[in-house]
XYZ file of C-alpha atoms in Angstrom:
665
model
C 101.441 84.507 105.465
C 104.836 83.453 104.123
C 107.949 83.753 105.970
C 111.145 83.910 104.904
C 113.856 83.727 107.321
C 117.110 85.468 106.320
C 121.179 86.561 107.892
C 124.077 85.521 107.991
C 124.750 81.689 109.103
C 124.862 81.533 112.667
C 123.335 84.198 114.068
C 119.894 81.844 115.524
C 117.716 81.630 112.449
C 116.902 78.138 113.010
C 116.759 78.572 116.584
C 114.475 81.461 116.757
C 111.771 79.887 114.634
C 111.747 76.772 116.721
C 110.984 78.699 119.838
C 108.508 81.054 117.398
C 106.743 77.861 116.671
C 108.242 74.907 117.970
C 109.680 73.112 115.439
C 113.089 72.370 114.438
C 113.727 73.503 110.723
C 117.581 71.337 110.598
C 116.223 68.289 109.253
C 119.244 66.761 108.266
C 121.799 64.791 110.111
C 123.939 66.358 108.084
C 122.497 69.255 109.537
C 122.175 68.727 113.136
C 126.354 67.018 112.771
C 128.000 70.301 111.701
C 124.796 73.214 113.092
C 124.036 74.367 109.999
C 121.122 74.955 107.692
C 122.036 73.161 104.519
C 118.905 72.709 103.018
C 115.273 74.284 103.252
C 113.471 73.577 106.312
C 109.827 74.922 107.173
C 108.181 75.229 110.242
C 104.545 76.771 110.464
C 101.864 78.106 113.536
C 98.536 78.704 114.011
C 96.433 80.893 115.110
C 92.504 80.411 116.375
C 91.395 82.412 113.632
C 92.214 79.312 111.184
C 95.150 81.087 109.986
C 97.977 79.394 109.505
C 101.345 80.965 109.347
C 104.624 79.706 107.242
C 108.496 79.450 108.223
C 111.162 79.265 105.248
C 114.372 79.017 106.921
C 117.239 79.391 105.128
C 120.874 78.712 104.892
C 122.795 81.354 105.509
C 126.453 80.047 105.097
C 127.575 81.946 101.481
C 128.095 78.021 99.971
C 124.507 77.674 100.145
C 122.709 80.770 99.058
C 121.413 79.205 96.281
C 119.217 77.266 98.450
C 118.091 80.131 100.264
C 117.510 81.475 96.603
C 115.177 78.518 95.943
C 113.293 79.018 98.825
C 112.973 83.070 99.087
C 110.474 83.417 96.061
C 106.584 83.920 96.877
C 108.043 84.790 100.844
C 104.861 87.766 101.695
C 107.133 88.943 104.508
C 111.351 88.939 104.930
C 112.886 88.018 108.646
C 115.904 88.940 108.725
C 118.234 87.617 111.337
C 121.042 89.186 112.774
C 122.900 88.240 115.881
C 124.034 91.249 118.924
C 127.034 90.026 119.063
C 128.112 89.630 115.572
C 126.415 92.561 114.573
C 126.039 93.183 110.071
C 127.694 90.330 109.078
C 129.208 89.854 104.765
C 126.109 87.370 104.445
C 123.893 89.662 106.366
C 124.477 91.867 103.296
C 123.287 89.099 100.379
C 120.729 88.245 102.067
C 118.694 91.833 102.214
C 120.150 92.844 98.777
C 118.544 89.888 97.455
C 115.242 91.180 99.719
C 115.316 94.149 97.928
C 116.304 92.745 94.494
C 112.967 89.842 94.665
C 111.004 92.589 95.404
C 109.854 91.284 99.357
C 108.568 94.539 100.107
C 107.170 93.784 104.424
C 110.644 93.458 107.166
C 111.617 93.412 109.774
C 114.572 92.453 111.256
C 115.424 89.753 114.497
C 118.143 91.551 116.789
C 119.437 87.756 118.383
C 121.074 86.724 121.454
C 120.829 89.568 122.925
C 121.178 88.437 125.943
C 124.539 88.247 125.893
C 125.245 91.421 125.141
C 125.579 94.458 126.494
C 121.855 97.178 126.088
C 124.602 99.558 124.556
C 125.594 97.298 122.063
C 122.832 96.351 121.088
C 122.086 100.257 120.653
C 125.420 99.514 118.641
C 123.975 96.465 116.530
C 120.813 98.224 115.455
C 122.533 101.222 114.382
C 124.475 99.036 112.058
C 121.351 97.709 110.230
C 119.596 100.866 110.415
C 122.687 102.323 108.018
C 122.684 99.050 106.029
C 119.464 98.471 105.287
C 119.110 102.553 103.756
C 117.865 102.745 100.125
C 116.761 99.169 100.510
C 113.473 97.462 101.061
C 113.378 97.435 104.645
C 114.330 100.600 104.421
C 113.236 102.248 108.750
C 111.785 98.336 109.695
C 111.099 97.742 112.683
C 114.433 95.866 114.807
C 113.043 93.469 118.067
C 116.121 92.161 120.137
C 114.969 88.361 120.551
C 116.504 85.666 122.214
C 115.787 82.129 121.548
C 117.179 81.189 124.700
C 115.886 82.603 126.979
C 112.168 83.650 125.369
C 113.454 87.610 124.692
C 110.553 89.365 122.706
C 109.963 86.622 121.240
C 106.150 86.889 121.928
C 106.283 90.600 120.759
C 107.881 89.263 117.340
C 104.866 86.507 117.868
C 102.764 89.751 117.900
C 104.373 91.759 115.505
C 104.060 88.492 112.763
C 100.743 87.602 113.303
C 99.706 91.638 112.737
C 101.318 90.991 109.334
C 99.464 88.792 108.526
C 96.236 90.483 108.848
C 97.989 93.324 106.848
C 98.760 90.519 103.586
C 95.785 91.839 100.729
C 94.514 88.129 99.786
C 95.946 87.848 96.849
C 92.980 86.589 94.265
C 93.209 82.114 93.006
C 91.954 83.242 89.510
C 95.335 83.083 87.823
C 96.556 80.126 85.988
C 98.157 77.970 88.865
C 102.049 77.854 89.331
C 103.875 75.913 92.304
C 107.658 76.575 91.612
C 109.562 72.733 93.172
C 111.755 72.982 95.817
C 112.117 69.588 96.718
C 111.277 66.342 95.997
C 111.182 62.854 97.816
C 109.574 60.052 98.088
C 106.802 59.132 100.703
C 106.535 54.583 101.142
C 102.612 54.262 100.503
C 102.210 57.768 99.336
C 104.432 58.605 95.947
C 106.620 61.024 95.054
C 105.986 64.265 96.706
C 106.137 68.067 95.260
C 106.708 70.797 97.712
C 107.233 74.183 97.061
C 104.998 77.403 97.780
C 102.127 78.547 94.977
C 103.773 80.921 92.499
C 100.089 81.755 91.126
C 96.074 80.530 90.775
C 95.444 77.353 92.687
C 94.765 73.888 92.577
C 92.556 70.988 93.532
C 92.853 66.930 94.858
C 92.225 65.273 91.558
C 93.534 67.600 88.676
C 95.481 67.451 85.216
C 99.185 69.046 85.715
C 102.139 69.359 83.683
C 105.786 69.579 84.760
C 107.549 72.188 83.057
C 110.136 72.201 81.392
C 110.601 68.948 80.850
C 106.225 68.348 79.616
C 105.356 65.232 82.089
C 101.803 64.671 82.518
C 100.933 64.082 86.537
C 97.601 63.732 88.724
C 97.228 65.706 91.976
C 96.323 62.506 93.998
C 96.825 64.334 97.864
C 97.789 67.371 98.711
C 98.865 69.358 102.074
C 98.787 73.816 102.453
C 100.132 75.509 105.332
C 101.547 71.451 106.041
C 97.418 70.624 107.211
C 95.557 67.997 104.201
C 93.626 69.582 102.043
C 91.143 69.152 98.817
C 92.924 72.924 98.000
C 95.849 74.912 97.616
C 96.065 78.320 96.582
C 98.318 81.670 95.488
C 100.892 81.850 98.956
C 100.436 78.691 100.890
C 103.794 76.175 101.099
C 101.944 72.834 99.443
C 103.390 69.681 99.258
C 101.674 67.596 95.809
C 100.811 63.655 95.569
C 102.228 63.333 91.850
C 101.288 60.643 90.174
C 101.833 59.312 86.349
C 103.257 58.056 83.655
C 107.144 58.840 84.402
C 106.004 60.561 87.104
C 109.753 59.389 89.688
C 112.006 60.815 92.376
C 114.664 61.482 89.608
C 112.377 62.802 86.771
C 111.851 65.794 88.964
C 114.381 68.671 90.022
C 114.258 71.263 92.609
C 113.985 74.369 90.437
C 111.119 72.646 87.773
C 108.224 74.248 88.382
C 104.667 72.708 88.470
C 101.621 74.251 86.333
C 98.135 74.819 84.364
C 99.298 72.699 81.238
C 97.933 75.343 79.346
C 101.041 77.363 80.440
C 103.710 74.213 79.150
C 105.879 77.170 77.118
C 110.016 76.748 78.405
C 112.055 79.440 77.667
C 115.665 80.037 76.659
C 115.263 84.197 76.412
C 114.494 86.510 78.260
C 114.507 89.932 78.127
C 114.296 91.574 82.441
C 115.403 94.755 83.974
C 118.944 94.000 84.947
C 119.327 96.760 88.833
C 123.547 96.173 89.154
C 123.735 96.573 92.948
C 126.322 99.373 93.999
C 128.733 96.947 95.724
C 129.653 95.857 92.531
C 133.315 96.171 91.455
C 133.287 96.515 88.272
C 130.394 97.082 85.507
C 129.762 93.992 83.735
C 130.256 94.775 79.625
C 128.568 92.330 77.116
C 127.923 88.660 76.803
C 128.419 88.762 80.690
C 128.923 85.171 82.260
C 126.897 84.966 85.290
C 123.935 82.042 87.065
C 120.646 83.200 87.182
C 118.638 81.857 89.939
C 114.238 82.234 89.274
C 111.906 80.858 91.850
C 113.905 77.143 92.941
C 115.531 77.381 90.008
C 119.224 77.686 89.160
C 120.816 77.910 85.338
C 123.860 79.878 83.727
C 123.592 82.249 81.956
C 124.809 85.240 79.922
C 124.109 89.058 79.910
C 123.582 90.886 76.025
C 123.150 95.029 76.898
C 121.376 96.428 75.353
C 122.447 99.571 75.104
C 126.126 101.195 73.881
C 128.007 101.026 77.721
C 128.610 98.898 80.020
C 126.223 98.470 82.778
C 127.544 100.216 85.822
C 127.856 100.020 89.685
C 124.189 100.599 90.746
C 122.219 101.864 88.054
C 119.656 99.364 85.724
C 119.002 98.522 82.165
C 117.300 96.777 80.099
C 118.755 93.255 79.004
C 118.918 90.173 77.436
C 119.066 87.393 79.320
C 120.098 83.471 77.258
C 120.304 80.563 78.654
C 122.059 77.572 78.454
C 118.818 76.005 79.069
C 115.193 76.486 79.322
C 113.006 77.804 82.394
C 109.243 77.352 83.582
C 108.157 81.871 84.042
C 106.125 84.257 83.446
C 105.923 87.646 82.897
C 106.831 89.986 86.322
C 108.678 87.066 87.738
C 111.899 88.500 89.966
C 115.262 87.970 89.559
C 118.505 87.653 90.950
C 121.975 86.546 89.058
C 124.912 85.641 90.878
C 128.852 85.149 89.419
C 129.745 81.913 87.341
C 132.130 80.629 91.176
C 128.837 81.254 92.690
C 131.190 83.760 95.587
C 129.229 87.132 95.339
C 125.454 88.116 94.033
C 125.945 91.113 91.757
C 121.801 91.748 91.018
C 117.910 90.510 89.699
C 115.575 92.633 88.957
C 112.115 91.169 86.411
C 111.862 89.886 83.832
C 109.062 91.927 81.480
C 109.476 89.466 78.312
C 109.578 85.784 77.840
C 109.298 85.491 73.392
C 111.834 88.205 72.585
C 114.236 88.488 69.245
C 117.525 87.691 68.764
C 118.288 89.423 65.629
C 116.779 93.413 66.029
C 117.522 93.648 70.045
C 118.300 97.591 69.975
C 115.936 98.992 67.774
C 113.388 101.729 68.093
C 110.724 99.894 67.530
C 112.260 97.212 69.735
C 112.612 99.397 72.508
C 108.609 100.986 73.118
C 107.805 96.725 72.273
C 109.882 96.291 75.566
C 108.243 100.282 77.751
C 105.085 98.661 76.238
C 106.034 94.776 78.139
C 107.107 96.504 81.328
C 104.054 97.872 82.009
C 103.096 95.313 84.599
C 98.995 96.014 84.364
C 97.605 93.445 81.087
C 95.520 96.287 79.072
C 98.063 98.612 79.604
C 100.697 96.458 78.659
C 98.592 95.058 75.845
C 97.265 98.294 74.428
C 100.367 99.391 74.580
C 101.769 96.967 72.745
C 99.283 96.892 70.059
C 100.384 100.806 69.321
C 104.201 99.697 68.251
C 104.997 98.017 65.029
C 104.367 95.347 63.478
C 100.369 96.476 66.352
C 99.950 93.206 65.530
C 100.069 91.332 68.703
C 99.811 87.035 69.429
C 96.845 87.476 72.168
C 96.875 84.466 73.798
C 100.961 84.235 73.271
C 100.712 87.430 75.653
C 97.932 85.644 78.150
C 99.868 83.067 78.533
C 103.348 84.563 79.470
C 101.835 86.779 82.127
C 99.226 82.755 83.854
C 96.064 85.292 82.828
C 92.701 83.180 83.162
C 90.914 82.910 80.945
C 88.154 85.688 82.677
C 90.815 88.396 82.303
C 91.966 87.924 79.304
C 88.188 88.319 77.983
C 88.034 91.142 80.322
C 91.185 92.515 78.490
C 89.637 91.460 74.452
C 85.609 93.558 75.048
C 87.374 96.710 76.652
C 90.279 97.120 74.628
C 87.390 95.612 71.122
C 90.422 93.576 69.869
C 89.822 92.313 66.510
C 90.945 88.828 66.676
C 91.552 85.698 64.029
C 93.934 82.974 63.455
C 96.511 81.899 61.627
C 98.066 78.239 61.972
C 97.743 77.929 66.650
C 97.975 81.753 66.930
C 95.119 84.170 68.147
C 96.430 87.360 66.401
C 94.903 91.132 68.298
C 94.904 94.103 67.113
C 93.053 97.895 67.607
C 90.304 98.917 66.369
C 91.419 102.101 64.951
C 94.552 100.280 63.162
C 91.782 97.976 61.340
C 89.665 100.536 60.540
C 92.607 102.138 58.821
C 94.193 98.283 57.679
C 90.318 97.624 55.819
C 90.268 101.187 54.646
C 94.125 101.194 52.738
C 93.185 97.564 51.368
C 89.407 98.634 49.362
C 91.877 101.339 48.400
C 94.594 99.876 47.212
C 93.069 97.590 45.670
C 90.815 99.563 43.712
C 93.239 100.947 42.116
C 94.893 97.966 41.297
C 91.813 97.256 39.407
C 91.559 100.619 37.771
C 95.026 100.066 36.392
C 94.976 96.548 35.379
C 90.988 95.857 34.432
C 91.982 92.934 31.797
C 93.672 90.732 35.816
C 92.213 88.374 37.851
C 93.644 90.921 40.365
C 96.477 90.935 43.006
C 99.429 88.860 43.849
C 98.765 89.087 48.456
C 102.798 89.487 48.809
C 102.991 92.652 46.700
C 99.255 94.004 48.127
C 100.757 92.876 51.694
C 103.748 95.514 50.991
C 101.725 98.252 50.061
C 98.746 98.527 53.176
C 99.468 99.920 56.542
C 99.723 98.558 58.905
C 102.091 95.999 57.161
C 101.877 92.665 58.434
C 103.680 89.578 58.134
C 103.247 87.939 56.401
C 101.265 84.939 57.959
C 99.195 87.904 60.059
C 97.999 89.512 56.742
C 96.841 86.159 55.256
C 94.866 85.467 58.668
C 93.522 88.694 58.050
C 92.399 88.969 54.568
C 90.960 85.387 55.424
C 88.726 86.832 57.570
C 87.906 90.197 55.739
C 86.691 87.759 53.234
C 84.776 85.808 54.927
C 82.421 88.861 54.954
C 82.507 89.141 51.044
C 84.720 92.669 50.872
C 86.031 90.509 49.020
C 86.960 87.157 47.343
C 91.031 85.367 47.402
C 91.209 83.438 44.040
C 94.488 81.349 44.730
C 97.193 83.413 45.572
C 95.234 86.758 44.239
C 93.242 88.908 46.045
C 90.370 90.693 44.806
C 86.958 92.875 45.147
C 84.382 91.065 45.258
C 82.577 93.413 42.906
C 85.681 93.410 40.296
C 85.204 90.654 37.119
C 86.962 90.195 34.098
C 85.393 89.834 30.629
C 87.433 88.508 27.713
C 86.672 90.592 24.495
C 83.820 88.094 21.967
C 86.616 86.970 20.105
C 88.576 85.344 22.677
C 85.147 84.248 24.605
C 84.458 82.070 21.711
C 87.813 80.813 21.228
C 88.024 79.369 25.222
C 84.441 78.227 24.646
C 86.303 75.817 22.710
C 89.134 75.724 24.205
C 88.421 74.547 27.518
C 86.469 71.524 27.307
C 89.192 70.041 25.981
C 91.123 70.466 29.475
C 88.249 69.087 30.936
C 86.548 65.685 31.776
C 88.177 62.351 31.616
C 91.400 63.769 29.704
C 91.871 67.106 33.541
C 94.299 65.004 34.994
C 96.357 65.062 31.251
C 94.561 67.437 29.172
C 96.942 68.376 25.636
C 99.678 70.888 25.825
C 99.587 74.268 24.243
C 100.352 72.099 20.231
C 98.362 69.504 20.540
C 95.284 72.093 20.664
C 96.748 73.980 17.725
C 96.121 70.905 16.470
C 92.905 70.251 16.448
C 90.540 73.873 17.309
C 93.044 75.013 14.020
C 93.721 78.209 15.224
C 97.367 79.706 15.442
C 99.336 77.858 18.249
C 100.331 81.786 19.194
C 96.290 83.110 20.125
C 96.565 79.641 22.004
C 99.318 80.335 24.568
C 98.047 83.694 24.231
C 94.595 83.372 25.428
C 95.419 80.167 28.215
C 97.455 82.679 29.843
C 95.116 84.911 29.975
C 93.373 82.781 31.286
C 95.790 82.194 33.791
C 95.724 86.059 34.730
C 91.907 85.527 35.183
C 92.502 82.581 37.851
C 90.879 80.552 35.087
C 94.409 78.072 33.962
C 97.024 76.833 36.035
C 100.143 76.544 33.741
C 101.280 73.572 35.559
C 104.345 73.449 33.249
C 105.682 75.047 29.978
C 102.641 74.969 27.327
C 101.506 72.237 29.355
C 98.345 74.357 31.278
C 95.741 72.892 33.379
C 91.999 74.423 34.407
C 91.903 76.268 38.110
C 89.455 73.788 39.021
C 92.201 71.580 38.316
C 94.579 72.016 40.094
C 92.323 72.527 43.108
C 91.230 68.825 42.887
C 94.795 66.986 42.701
C 95.773 69.742 45.474
C 92.754 67.412 48.146
C 94.091 64.891 46.133
C 97.645 65.150 47.645
C 97.356 65.935 51.095
C 94.626 62.195 50.987
C 97.214 60.625 49.678
C 99.624 62.394 52.693
C 96.934 61.461 54.967
C 96.983 57.973 54.511
C 100.256 57.340 53.848
C 103.096 56.512 56.870
C 104.450 59.649 58.309
C 102.134 61.430 56.642
C 105.082 61.395 53.406
C 104.711 59.945 49.976
C 106.016 58.963 46.649
C 105.588 60.749 43.253
C 104.598 56.756 42.285
C 101.492 57.042 44.749
C 99.999 60.509 44.081
C 100.495 59.060 40.724
C 98.388 56.619 40.625
C 95.609 58.570 42.122
C 95.505 60.997 38.945
C 96.373 58.079 36.422
C 99.193 60.012 33.937
C 101.682 58.547 33.401
C 104.774 59.060 35.631
C 106.339 61.770 33.384
C 103.226 64.518 34.045
C 102.615 64.070 37.958
C 106.122 64.408 38.629
C 105.378 67.557 36.627
C 102.258 68.860 38.587
C 104.195 67.884 41.342
C 106.944 69.985 41.379
C 104.994 72.526 40.644
C 103.011 72.156 43.350
C 106.750 72.931 44.437
C 107.587 76.234 43.520
C 104.116 77.189 45.339
C 104.984 75.377 48.839
C 101.951 72.804 48.838
C 104.374 70.068 49.138
C 107.603 69.906 50.564
C 109.848 67.751 48.921
C 113.267 66.293 50.630
C 114.585 63.256 48.382
C 111.989 61.301 46.289
C 109.399 62.193 48.982
C 106.861 64.462 49.972
C 104.573 65.869 52.956
C 102.347 68.291 52.392
C 102.109 71.756 53.836
C 98.317 72.154 55.130
C 99.247 76.085 55.308
C 99.454 76.636 51.390
C 96.616 73.780 51.081
C 94.252 76.950 50.060
C 96.248 78.368 47.851
C 93.837 77.078 44.483
C 90.886 76.502 46.210
C 89.271 76.398 50.001
C 91.609 75.256 52.549
C 91.461 71.006 52.877
C 91.314 69.743 56.606
C 93.240 66.735 57.200
C 91.158 63.048 56.802
C 90.384 60.735 59.003
C 93.283 57.265 58.988
C 91.848 53.947 58.500
C 91.828 54.420 63.042
C 89.491 57.026 62.277
C 92.241 59.342 63.860
C 92.654 62.772 62.060
C 95.713 62.014 59.501
C 97.942 65.713 60.482
C 99.300 67.091 56.794
C 102.115 69.328 58.892
C 105.805 69.459 57.996
C 108.115 67.227 60.114
C 111.367 70.489 61.219
C 113.424 67.485 58.290
C 110.709 69.109 55.595
C 111.115 72.949 55.143
C 109.811 75.842 53.016
C 110.832 78.609 52.148
């Protein structure tokens, strides 16, 4: 159990911890000289049954409340310290508010310096404390008079803490690992060491981790848990990790960083949260309110975006969006506190509910429903509720990541809800079974109706079909969904068109005879430089208008494509040229190629090569900047089966993904 002391400066927190544990929490020379705790102090109290209580002695001075907040994350039990001679003071109230805002649900009050005041004064201060704690987590908590000097009440307090530790529910260590760094230092012969409280999961010697938000990779060379050398640290433990890796230095790691499972590295600078404003505030919070956000051991500038129509009044609570000055590593349900920009007072706090909210359309009814779903504590209930809100298809991978869910828990949720999953690009989109059934049924109906009205057309365009289907999925998710259905053989994706597998189009006997004469002219060695409509008419003696009509019909059937005016290529040839362009890009430096490089592969002249590439540009297969191009791997299946990235001369897979300076529409 981790115990956090809290209270006003010079109320005896450090002396009390020393009396309980024998350890002096004042580590720094400046602290010794001034007699106050500036940085976090740590002490441990072992018991006979291999149980250890960890104490975090946090500063009480107003200037160091930000340090107090750094130590407060991960605390199981609050020990509020109030001196009997001074009574309740300003930082007593602020620390009490912080304990409440951070959701520390268990604690007691140590009434220190009880040996230097009368019994009447002890009773009077105890009454002050009781009044101050009304409405907080410590309302009704036991108040124990103690003296670090004489030992009065120390044994009783120690027994109370041991009994409280016995009642702490053992928290599951199955979640993914996170540790909030509150100290970084180096030790001779050891190297870089970081300390903090394990917020979730467990860590083992030899594990690979990331430092977030910087993204530095490291390996755990050794660790201490609860001040003892160990092979494993788990949720709730105070841990010291000896880290090694490229770029791992004392200067590259900071208080506020989080050591975590590499899969959890996804920093965010925009968060939807529940915010409760303290009743002690004298003014409401208005739109774009500036503040300092404290989360785990991080402190960062922020602005509060109100999601309602009215200012947030003192004592009230509401959903808000927090826009940060820089990214932080966080998880859904994490607690946070906000203070004013001058660091003079604590304003309020609450819980994070969504780490990936939109910057626009934040106040729509759909968005309110989504936030309500995200706010549910139980992951299964939250995702089930989320699937019932538009757009009815959600990235289950991101949901599991943002809640630090272990793979076994994510699998349980997926199985329980019967999720239908499909994976566009790097996403893992999930949809509820009933929604999926409705989607596939409507897809069938719309395609059947379209074929009945347009029997001579190969199918309906993807985007047109997407707009007809409910639930209306976003474009990328829709493509992934129909690809999943196509894999079952129910529908066919024919270039940018979709049709039922049972749908066929036939030409009239006269057109079919003409096509059998014209098609061979577009094949073979001439396929990359086929004759134009006028040339075909001259060769076959068919009227030019009839050749043009037939080739456009072939285009609607998916047999040919008009790359330039009156210049048609057979669909298999277009697919072959897409494959060639992808291969050229895969072997080009940085995946960027010129028209000349493509021309040399298809051997059809610069003018025709540029017409082909312009055609690819229009369809989003290539992304053009100046005279250079890069392929867009998300569109490589437009004219045939998906083209995979090829290997370069060193056997490494070459990326076909566009960089940020090659934007697709």
